[in-house]
Amino acid sequence: MSIEENKCVMIIDSTLPLGLIANTSAILGITLGHKLNSIIGEDLIDASQTKHLGITNIPIPILNGSMTTIHEVLEKIKNNNWNDLVIVDFSNTAQTCKDYQIYKEKVKSIPSAMFQYLGIGLYGSSRKINKLTGNMPLLR
């Protein structure tokens, strides 16, 4: 599937404080960029010969969601068996851990339905992403 046939979105709980919204989108973006290096453009050189590292070469709308909305989207993905979608999640469990090892241990003890998601990033078929998020407003 070419990049033009795919879409990337983030859904973030709009009730979070602004700092947590910014942190959540940054973490989701870093992980998506790492996992999907095809969405990052090449480095560029400007007229002054200054290098600018490549940034995303596709739009990534940030959608207005809630913990409930995020769980509903994840449930739809699971029910439709859309395992080909790339899903990055960020939860309050991750946000409250200062050490990745502690986070790894905590995750082992929490069932999926009990996670309190602050946000998710999705990448995959535009058709599937639109089915999941087409009626969601942008986070403003």
Backbone as JSON Lines, residues from 0, in Angstrom:
{"i":0,"aa":"M","n":[0.85,-1.18,0.0],"ca":[0.0,0.0,0.0],"c":[0.89,1.24,0.0]}
{"i":1,"aa":"S","n":[0.64,2.13,-0.91],"ca":[1.46,3.34,-0.97],"c":[1.06,4.32,0.11]}
{"i":2,"aa":"I","n":[1.95,5.25,0.38],"ca":[1.69,6.25,1.41],"c":[0.43,7.07,1.1]}
{"i":3,"aa":"E","n":[0.11,7.25,-0.22],"ca":[-1.07,8.03,-0.61],"c":[-2.35,7.32,-0.24]}
{"i":4,"aa":"E","n":[-2.33,5.99,-0.14],"ca":[-3.52,5.21,0.2],"c":[-3.69,5.08,1.71]}
{"i":5,"aa":"N","n":[-2.74,5.59,2.46],"ca":[-2.77,5.48,3.91],"c":[-3.04,6.82,4.55]}
{"i":6,"aa":"K","n":[-3.4,6.75,5.8],"ca":[-3.71,7.95,6.57],"c":[-3.19,7.77,7.98]}
{"i":7,"aa":"C","n":[-2.85,8.88,8.59],"ca":[-2.37,8.88,9.97],"c":[-3.17,9.91,10.75]}
{"i":8,"aa":"V","n":[-3.66,9.53,11.92],"ca":[-4.36,10.47,12.8],"c":[-3.95,10.2,14.24]}
{"i":9,"aa":"M","n":[-4.17,11.19,15.07],"ca":[-4.06,11.02,16.51],"c":[-5.41,11.38,17.11]}
{"i":10,"aa":"I","n":[-5.81,10.62,18.11],"ca":[-7.01,10.94,18.87],"c":[-6.55,11.18,20.3]}
{"i":11,"aa":"I","n":[-6.83,12.36,20.82],"ca":[-6.34,12.72,22.15],"c":[-7.52,13.17,23.01]}
{"i":12,"aa":"D","n":[-7.49,12.75,24.26],"ca":[-8.53,13.14,25.23],"c":[-8.48,14.65,25.43]}
{"i":13,"aa":"S","n":[-9.52,15.33,24.96],"ca":[-9.53,16.8,25.0],"c":[-9.75,17.37,26.39]}
{"i":14,"aa":"T","n":[-10.08,16.52,27.37],"ca":[-10.27,17.03,28.73],"c":[-8.95,17.15,29.49]}
{"i":15,"aa":"L","n":[-7.87,16.68,28.88],"ca":[-6.56,16.75,29.54],"c":[-6.09,18.2,29.6]}
{"i":16,"aa":"P","n":[-5.26,18.53,30.59],"ca":[-4.62,19.85,30.61],"c":[-3.74,20.01,29.36]}
{"i":17,"aa":"L","n":[-3.56,21.24,28.93],"ca":[-2.82,21.54,27.7],"c":[-1.44,20.88,27.68]}
{"i":18,"aa":"G","n":[-0.73,20.91,28.79],"ca":[0.6,20.3,28.85],"c":[0.56,18.81,28.58]}
{"i":19,"aa":"L","n":[-0.45,18.1,29.1],"ca":[-0.57,16.67,28.86],"c":[-0.99,16.38,27.41]}
{"i":20,"aa":"I","n":[-1.82,17.26,26.84],"ca":[-2.18,17.11,25.42],"c":[-0.92,17.23,24.57]}
{"i":21,"aa":"A","n":[-0.1,18.23,24.85],"ca":[1.14,18.43,24.1],"c":[2.08,17.24,24.29]}
{"i":22,"aa":"N","n":[2.23,16.78,25.52],"ca":[3.11,15.64,25.82],"c":[2.61,14.39,25.13]}
{"i":23,"aa":"T","n":[1.31,14.14,25.18],"ca":[0.73,12.95,24.55],"c":[0.96,12.97,23.04]}
{"i":24,"aa":"S","n":[0.71,14.11,22.4],"ca":[0.91,14.17,20.94],"c":[2.39,14.02,20.59]}
{"i":25,"aa":"A","n":[3.28,14.56,21.39],"ca":[4.72,14.42,21.13],"c":[5.14,12.95,21.22]}
{"i":26,"aa":"I","n":[4.7,12.27,22.25],"ca":[5.07,10.86,22.43],"c":[4.51,10.0,21.3]}
{"i":27,"aa":"L","n":[3.25,10.23,20.95],"ca":[2.65,9.47,19.85],"c":[3.4,9.75,18.54]}
{"i":28,"aa":"G","n":[3.73,11.01,18.29],"ca":[4.43,11.39,17.06],"c":[5.82,10.78,16.97]}
{"i":29,"aa":"I","n":[6.55,10.8,18.07],"ca":[7.89,10.21,18.08],"c":[7.81,8.71,17.76]}
{"i":30,"aa":"T","n":[6.87,8.03,18.39],"ca":[6.75,6.6,18.18],"c":[6.3,6.28,16.75]}
{"i":31,"aa":"L","n":[5.32,7.03,16.25],"ca":[4.87,6.82,14.87],"c":[6.02,7.05,13.88]}
{"i":32,"aa":"G","n":[6.78,8.12,14.07],"ca":[7.91,8.41,13.2],"c":[8.97,7.32,13.24]}
{"i":33,"aa":"H","n":[9.17,6.76,14.43],"ca":[10.16,5.68,14.57],"c":[9.66,4.4,13.88]}
{"i":34,"aa":"K","n":[8.41,4.05,14.1],"ca":[7.86,2.81,13.55],"c":[7.58,2.91,12.05]}
{"i":35,"aa":"L","n":[7.3,4.12,11.57],"ca":[6.91,4.31,10.17],"c":[7.85,5.31,9.51]}
{"i":36,"aa":"N","n":[9.09,4.93,9.32],"ca":[10.04,5.9,8.79],"c":[9.67,6.4,7.39]}
{"i":37,"aa":"S","n":[8.73,5.73,6.72],"ca":[8.3,6.18,5.39],"c":[7.5,7.48,5.46]}
{"i":38,"aa":"I","n":[7.02,7.86,6.66],"ca":[6.26,9.11,6.77],"c":[7.16,10.31,7.05]}
{"i":39,"aa":"I","n":[8.46,10.06,7.15],"ca":[9.41,11.14,7.4],"c":[10.13,11.46,6.09]}
{"i":40,"aa":"G","n":[10.07,12.72,5.69],"ca":[10.74,13.17,4.47],"c":[12.24,13.26,4.66]}
{"i":41,"aa":"E","n":[12.94,13.44,3.56],"ca":[14.39,13.54,3.62],"c":[14.82,14.89,4.22]}
{"i":42,"aa":"D","n":[16.05,14.92,4.7],"ca":[16.62,16.17,5.19],"c":[16.72,17.16,4.03]}
{"i":43,"aa":"L","n":[16.6,18.44,4.35],"ca":[16.62,19.48,3.33],"c":[17.72,20.49,3.62]}
{"i":44,"aa":"I","n":[18.21,21.12,2.59],"ca":[19.22,22.18,2.71],"c":[18.6,23.45,2.15]}
{"i":45,"aa":"D","n":[18.63,24.53,2.94],"ca":[18.04,25.79,2.47],"c":[19.06,26.59,1.66]}
{"i":46,"aa":"A","n":[18.63,27.77,1.21],"ca":[19.47,28.61,0.36],"c":[20.74,29.08,1.05]}
{"i":47,"aa":"S","n":[20.76,29.06,2.38],"ca":[21.96,29.44,3.14],"c":[22.83,28.23,3.47]}
{"i":48,"aa":"Q","n":[22.48,27.09,2.89],"ca":[23.19,25.83,3.13],"c":[23.03,25.31,4.56]}
{"i":49,"aa":"T","n":[21.94,25.7,5.2],"ca":[21.62,25.19,6.53],"c":[20.75,23.94,6.38]}
{"i":50,"aa":"K","n":[21.11,22.92,7.13],"ca":[20.39,21.65,7.07],"c":[19.15,21.7,7.95]}
{"i":51,"aa":"H","n":[18.03,21.17,7.43],"ca":[16.77,21.01,8.18],"c":[16.4,19.53,8.13]}
{"i":52,"aa":"L","n":[16.36,18.91,9.31],"ca":[16.03,17.48,9.35],"c":[14.65,17.25,8.79]}
{"i":53,"aa":"G","n":[14.46,16.09,8.15],"ca":[13.18,15.74,7.56],"c":[12.08,15.68,8.6]}
{"i":54,"aa":"I","n":[10.92,16.16,8.21],"ca":[9.74,16.1,9.06],"c":[8.7,15.22,8.36]}
{"i":55,"aa":"T","n":[7.57,15.04,8.98],"ca":[6.53,14.21,8.38],"c":[6.14,14.73,7.01]}
{"i":56,"aa":"N","n":[5.95,13.8,6.08],"ca":[5.55,14.19,4.74],"c":[4.07,13.95,4.46]}
{"i":57,"aa":"I","n":[3.32,13.68,5.53],"ca":[1.87,13.53,5.42],"c":[1.22,14.35,6.54]}
{"i":58,"aa":"P","n":[-0.02,14.8,6.33],"ca":[-0.71,15.49,7.42],"c":[-1.06,14.5,8.53]}
{"i":59,"aa":"I","n":[-1.03,14.97,9.76],"ca":[-1.45,14.14,10.89],"c":[-2.46,14.94,11.71]}
{"i":60,"aa":"P","n":[-3.74,14.83,11.37],"ca":[-4.75,15.55,12.15],"c":[-4.8,15.04,13.58]}
{"i":61,"aa":"I","n":[-4.98,15.96,14.49],"ca":[-5.16,15.61,15.9],"c":[-6.64,15.8,16.21]}
{"i":62,"aa":"L","n":[-7.3,14.69,16.55],"ca":[-8.74,14.69,16.7],"c":[-9.15,14.77,18.16]}
{"i":63,"aa":"N","n":[-10.3,15.4,18.36],"ca":[-10.87,15.62,19.69],"c":[-11.54,14.33,20.15]}
{"i":64,"aa":"G","n":[-10.99,13.74,21.19],"ca":[-11.55,12.49,21.69],"c":[-11.68,12.51,23.2]}
{"i":65,"aa":"S","n":[-11.96,11.35,23.72],"ca":[-12.06,11.13,25.17],"c":[-11.57,9.72,25.44]}
{"i":66,"aa":"M","n":[-11.4,9.38,26.71],"ca":[-10.99,8.0,27.03],"c":[-12.02,7.02,26.49]}
{"i":67,"aa":"T","n":[-13.3,7.37,26.59],"ca":[-14.37,6.5,26.09],"c":[-14.27,6.35,24.58]}
{"i":68,"aa":"T","n":[-14.1,7.45,23.87],"ca":[-13.97,7.41,22.41],"c":[-12.8,6.53,21.99]}
{"i":69,"aa":"I","n":[-11.68,6.69,22.67],"ca":[-10.49,5.91,22.33],"c":[-10.76,4.43,22.53]}
{"i":70,"aa":"H","n":[-11.39,4.06,23.64],"ca":[-11.73,2.65,23.88],"c":[-12.67,2.14,22.79]}
{"i":71,"aa":"E","n":[-13.64,2.96,22.38],"ca":[-14.58,2.55,21.33],"c":[-13.85,2.31,20.0]}
{"i":72,"aa":"V","n":[-12.92,3.19,19.66],"ca":[-12.15,3.02,18.42],"c":[-11.33,1.74,18.49]}
{"i":73,"aa":"L","n":[-10.66,1.51,19.6],"ca":[-9.85,0.3,19.75],"c":[-10.72,-0.95,19.69]}
{"i":74,"aa":"E","n":[-11.91,-0.89,20.24],"ca":[-12.84,-2.02,20.2],"c":[-13.3,-2.29,18.76]}
{"i":75,"aa":"K","n":[-13.57,-1.23,17.99],"ca":[-13.95,-1.4,16.57],"c":[-12.82,-2.04,15.78]}
{"i":76,"aa":"I","n":[-11.6,-1.62,16.06],"ca":[-10.44,-2.21,15.37],"c":[-10.37,-3.7,15.68]}
{"i":77,"aa":"K","n":[-10.52,-4.04,16.95],"ca":[-10.47,-5.43,17.39],"c":[-11.61,-6.25,16.78]}
{"i":78,"aa":"N","n":[-12.83,-5.71,16.81],"ca":[-14.0,-6.42,16.29],"c":[-13.94,-6.64,14.78]}
{"i":79,"aa":"N","n":[-13.3,-5.72,14.07],"ca":[-13.17,-5.84,12.62],"c":[-11.91,-6.6,12.22]}
{"i":80,"aa":"N","n":[-11.12,-7.0,13.21],"ca":[-9.89,-7.73,12.97],"c":[-8.95,-6.97,12.03]}
{"i":81,"aa":"W","n":[-8.83,-5.65,12.27],"ca":[-7.98,-4.8,11.45],"c":[-6.57,-4.77,12.03]}
{"i":82,"aa":"N","n":[-5.93,-5.92,12.03],"ca":[-4.59,-6.07,12.6],"c":[-3.52,-5.39,11.77]}
{"i":83,"aa":"D","n":[-3.86,-4.95,10.55],"ca":[-2.88,-4.3,9.7],"c":[-2.69,-2.83,10.05]}
{"i":84,"aa":"L","n":[-3.57,-2.27,10.89],"ca":[-3.4,-0.88,11.31],"c":[-2.28,-0.79,12.34]}
{"i":85,"aa":"V","n":[-1.5,0.28,12.24],"ca":[-0.48,0.56,13.26],"c":[-1.17,1.39,14.34]}
{"i":86,"aa":"I","n":[-1.08,0.92,15.57],"ca":[-1.73,1.6,16.7],"c":[-0.68,1.89,17.75]}
{"i":87,"aa":"V","n":[-0.56,3.15,18.1],"ca":[0.33,3.56,19.19],"c":[-0.56,4.14,20.27]}
{"i":88,"aa":"D","n":[-0.44,3.61,21.47],"ca":[-1.26,4.14,22.56],"c":[-0.41,4.77,23.64]}
{"i":89,"aa":"F","n":[-1.0,5.72,24.32],"ca":[-0.34,6.36,25.46],"c":[-1.38,6.46,26.57]}
{"i":90,"aa":"S","n":[-1.07,5.9,27.7],"ca":[-2.02,5.8,28.81],"c":[-1.52,6.54,30.04]}
{"i":91,"aa":"N","n":[-2.43,6.67,31.01],"ca":[-2.01,7.29,32.26],"c":[-0.98,6.41,32.97]}
{"i":92,"aa":"T","n":[-0.98,5.12,32.69],"ca":[0.04,4.23,33.26],"c":[1.42,4.66,32.78]}
{"i":93,"aa":"A","n":[1.54,4.88,31.48],"ca":[2.83,5.32,30.93],"c":[3.19,6.71,31.44]}
{"i":94,"aa":"Q","n":[2.2,7.59,31.47],"ca":[2.44,8.99,31.85],"c":[2.93,9.11,33.3]}
{"i":95,"aa":"T","n":[2.51,8.21,34.16],"ca":[2.88,8.31,35.58],"c":[4.17,7.56,35.92]}
{"i":96,"aa":"C","n":[4.73,6.82,34.98],"ca":[5.98,6.09,35.23],"c":[7.18,6.91,34.81]}
{"i":97,"aa":"K","n":[8.12,7.05,35.68],"ca":[9.34,7.8,35.37],"c":[10.44,6.91,34.8]}
{"i":98,"aa":"D","n":[10.19,5.61,34.79],"ca":[11.2,4.64,34.36],"c":[10.51,3.6,33.47]}
{"i":99,"aa":"Y","n":[11.11,3.31,32.31],"ca":[10.48,2.39,31.36],"c":[10.35,0.98,31.94]}
{"i":100,"aa":"Q","n":[11.31,0.56,32.75],"ca":[11.24,-0.77,33.37],"c":[10.01,-0.89,34.27]}
{"i":101,"aa":"I","n":[9.72,0.16,35.03],"ca":[8.53,0.16,35.88],"c":[7.28,0.09,35.01]}
{"i":102,"aa":"Y","n":[7.26,0.85,33.92],"ca":[6.13,0.83,32.99],"c":[5.92,-0.58,32.44]}
{"i":103,"aa":"K","n":[7.01,-1.24,32.02],"ca":[6.9,-2.6,31.49],"c":[6.27,-3.54,32.51]}
{"i":104,"aa":"E","n":[6.66,-3.43,33.75],"ca":[6.12,-4.29,34.81],"c":[4.64,-3.98,35.06]}
{"i":105,"aa":"K","n":[4.27,-2.72,35.09],"ca":[2.88,-2.34,35.31],"c":[1.97,-2.84,34.2]}
{"i":106,"aa":"V","n":[2.43,-2.7,32.95],"ca":[1.62,-3.12,31.8],"c":[1.26,-4.6,31.89]}
{"i":107,"aa":"K","n":[2.18,-5.41,32.36],"ca":[1.94,-6.85,32.48],"c":[0.74,-7.18,33.38]}
{"i":108,"aa":"S","n":[0.43,-6.29,34.31],"ca":[-0.61,-6.58,35.3],"c":[-1.96,-5.92,34.99]}
{"i":109,"aa":"I","n":[-2.06,-5.21,33.87],"ca":[-3.29,-4.47,33.56],"c":[-3.94,-5.05,32.3]}
{"i":110,"aa":"P","n":[-5.21,-5.49,32.4],"ca":[-5.9,-5.94,31.19],"c":[-6.2,-4.75,30.27]}
{"i":111,"aa":"S","n":[-6.25,-5.0,28.97],"ca":[-6.45,-3.93,27.99],"c":[-7.65,-3.05,28.32]}
{"i":112,"aa":"A","n":[-8.74,-3.64,28.73],"ca":[-9.96,-2.88,28.99],"c":[-9.82,-1.91,30.16]}
{"i":113,"aa":"M","n":[-8.79,-2.09,30.97],"ca":[-8.61,-1.25,32.15],"c":[-7.67,-0.06,31.92]}
{"i":114,"aa":"F","n":[-7.03,-0.01,30.76],"ca":[-6.15,1.12,30.49],"c":[-6.96,2.4,30.35]}
{"i":115,"aa":"Q","n":[-6.42,3.47,30.88],"ca":[-7.02,4.79,30.72],"c":[-6.16,5.54,29.7]}
{"i":116,"aa":"Y","n":[-6.62,5.5,28.45],"ca":[-5.84,6.05,27.35],"c":[-5.96,7.57,27.3]}
{"i":117,"aa":"L","n":[-4.81,8.23,27.22],"ca":[-4.78,9.68,27.03],"c":[-4.84,10.0,25.55]}
{"i":118,"aa":"G","n":[-4.32,9.09,24.72],"ca":[-4.34,9.28,23.28],"c":[-3.87,8.05,22.55]}
{"i":119,"aa":"I","n":[-4.23,8.01,21.26],"ca":[-3.73,6.96,20.38],"c":[-3.36,7.57,19.04]}
{"i":120,"aa":"G","n":[-2.41,6.95,18.39],"ca":[-2.05,7.29,17.02],"c":[-2.4,6.1,16.14]}
{"i":121,"aa":"L","n":[-2.99,6.37,14.99],"ca":[-3.39,5.32,14.06],"c":[-2.79,5.58,12.7]}
{"i":122,"aa":"Y","n":[-2.35,4.52,12.03],"ca":[-1.84,4.64,10.67],"c":[-2.26,3.4,9.9]}
{"i":123,"aa":"G","n":[-2.75,3.62,8.71],"ca":[-3.13,2.5,7.87],"c":[-4.04,2.95,6.75]}
{"i":124,"aa":"S","n":[-4.78,2.01,6.24],"ca":[-5.7,2.25,5.13],"c":[-6.58,3.47,5.39]}
{"i":125,"aa":"S","n":[-6.57,4.4,4.45],"ca":[-7.41,5.6,4.58],"c":[-8.87,5.22,4.77]}
{"i":126,"aa":"R","n":[-9.31,4.2,4.07],"ca":[-10.7,3.75,4.18],"c":[-11.02,3.33,5.62]}
{"i":127,"aa":"K","n":[-10.15,2.55,6.22],"ca":[-10.38,2.09,7.59],"c":[-10.29,3.24,8.59]}
{"i":128,"aa":"I","n":[-9.27,4.07,8.44],"ca":[-9.1,5.21,9.36],"c":[-10.31,6.14,9.25]}
{"i":129,"aa":"N","n":[-10.79,6.38,8.04],"ca":[-11.96,7.25,7.86],"c":[-13.2,6.63,8.49]}
{"i":130,"aa":"K","n":[-13.35,5.3,8.38],"ca":[-14.49,4.63,9.02],"c":[-14.46,4.82,10.53]}
{"i":131,"aa":"L","n":[-13.27,4.8,11.09],"ca":[-13.11,4.91,12.54],"c":[-13.24,6.34,13.04]}
{"i":132,"aa":"T","n":[-12.78,7.3,12.24],"ca":[-12.62,8.67,12.76],"c":[-13.29,9.74,11.92]}
{"i":133,"aa":"G","n":[-13.97,9.37,10.85],"ca":[-14.51,10.33,9.9],"c":[-15.43,11.38,10.49]}
{"i":134,"aa":"N","n":[-16.11,11.07,11.58],"ca":[-17.04,12.03,12.17],"c":[-16.46,12.77,13.39]}
{"i":135,"aa":"M","n":[-15.18,12.57,13.65],"ca":[-14.57,13.2,14.81],"c":[-14.05,14.59,14.46]}
{"i":136,"aa":"P","n":[-14.3,15.57,15.32],"ca":[-13.78,16.93,15.05],"c":[-12.3,17.04,15.38]}
{"i":137,"aa":"L","n":[-11.67,18.04,14.8],"ca":[-10.29,18.33,15.16],"c":[-10.22,18.83,16.59]}
{"i":138,"aa":"L","n":[-9.13,18.54,17.25],"ca":[-8.89,19.08,18.59],"c":[-8.47,20.53,18.43]}
{"i":139,"aa":"R","n":[-9.19,21.43,19.05],"ca":[-8.89,22.87,18.93],"c":[-8.75,23.49,20.3]}
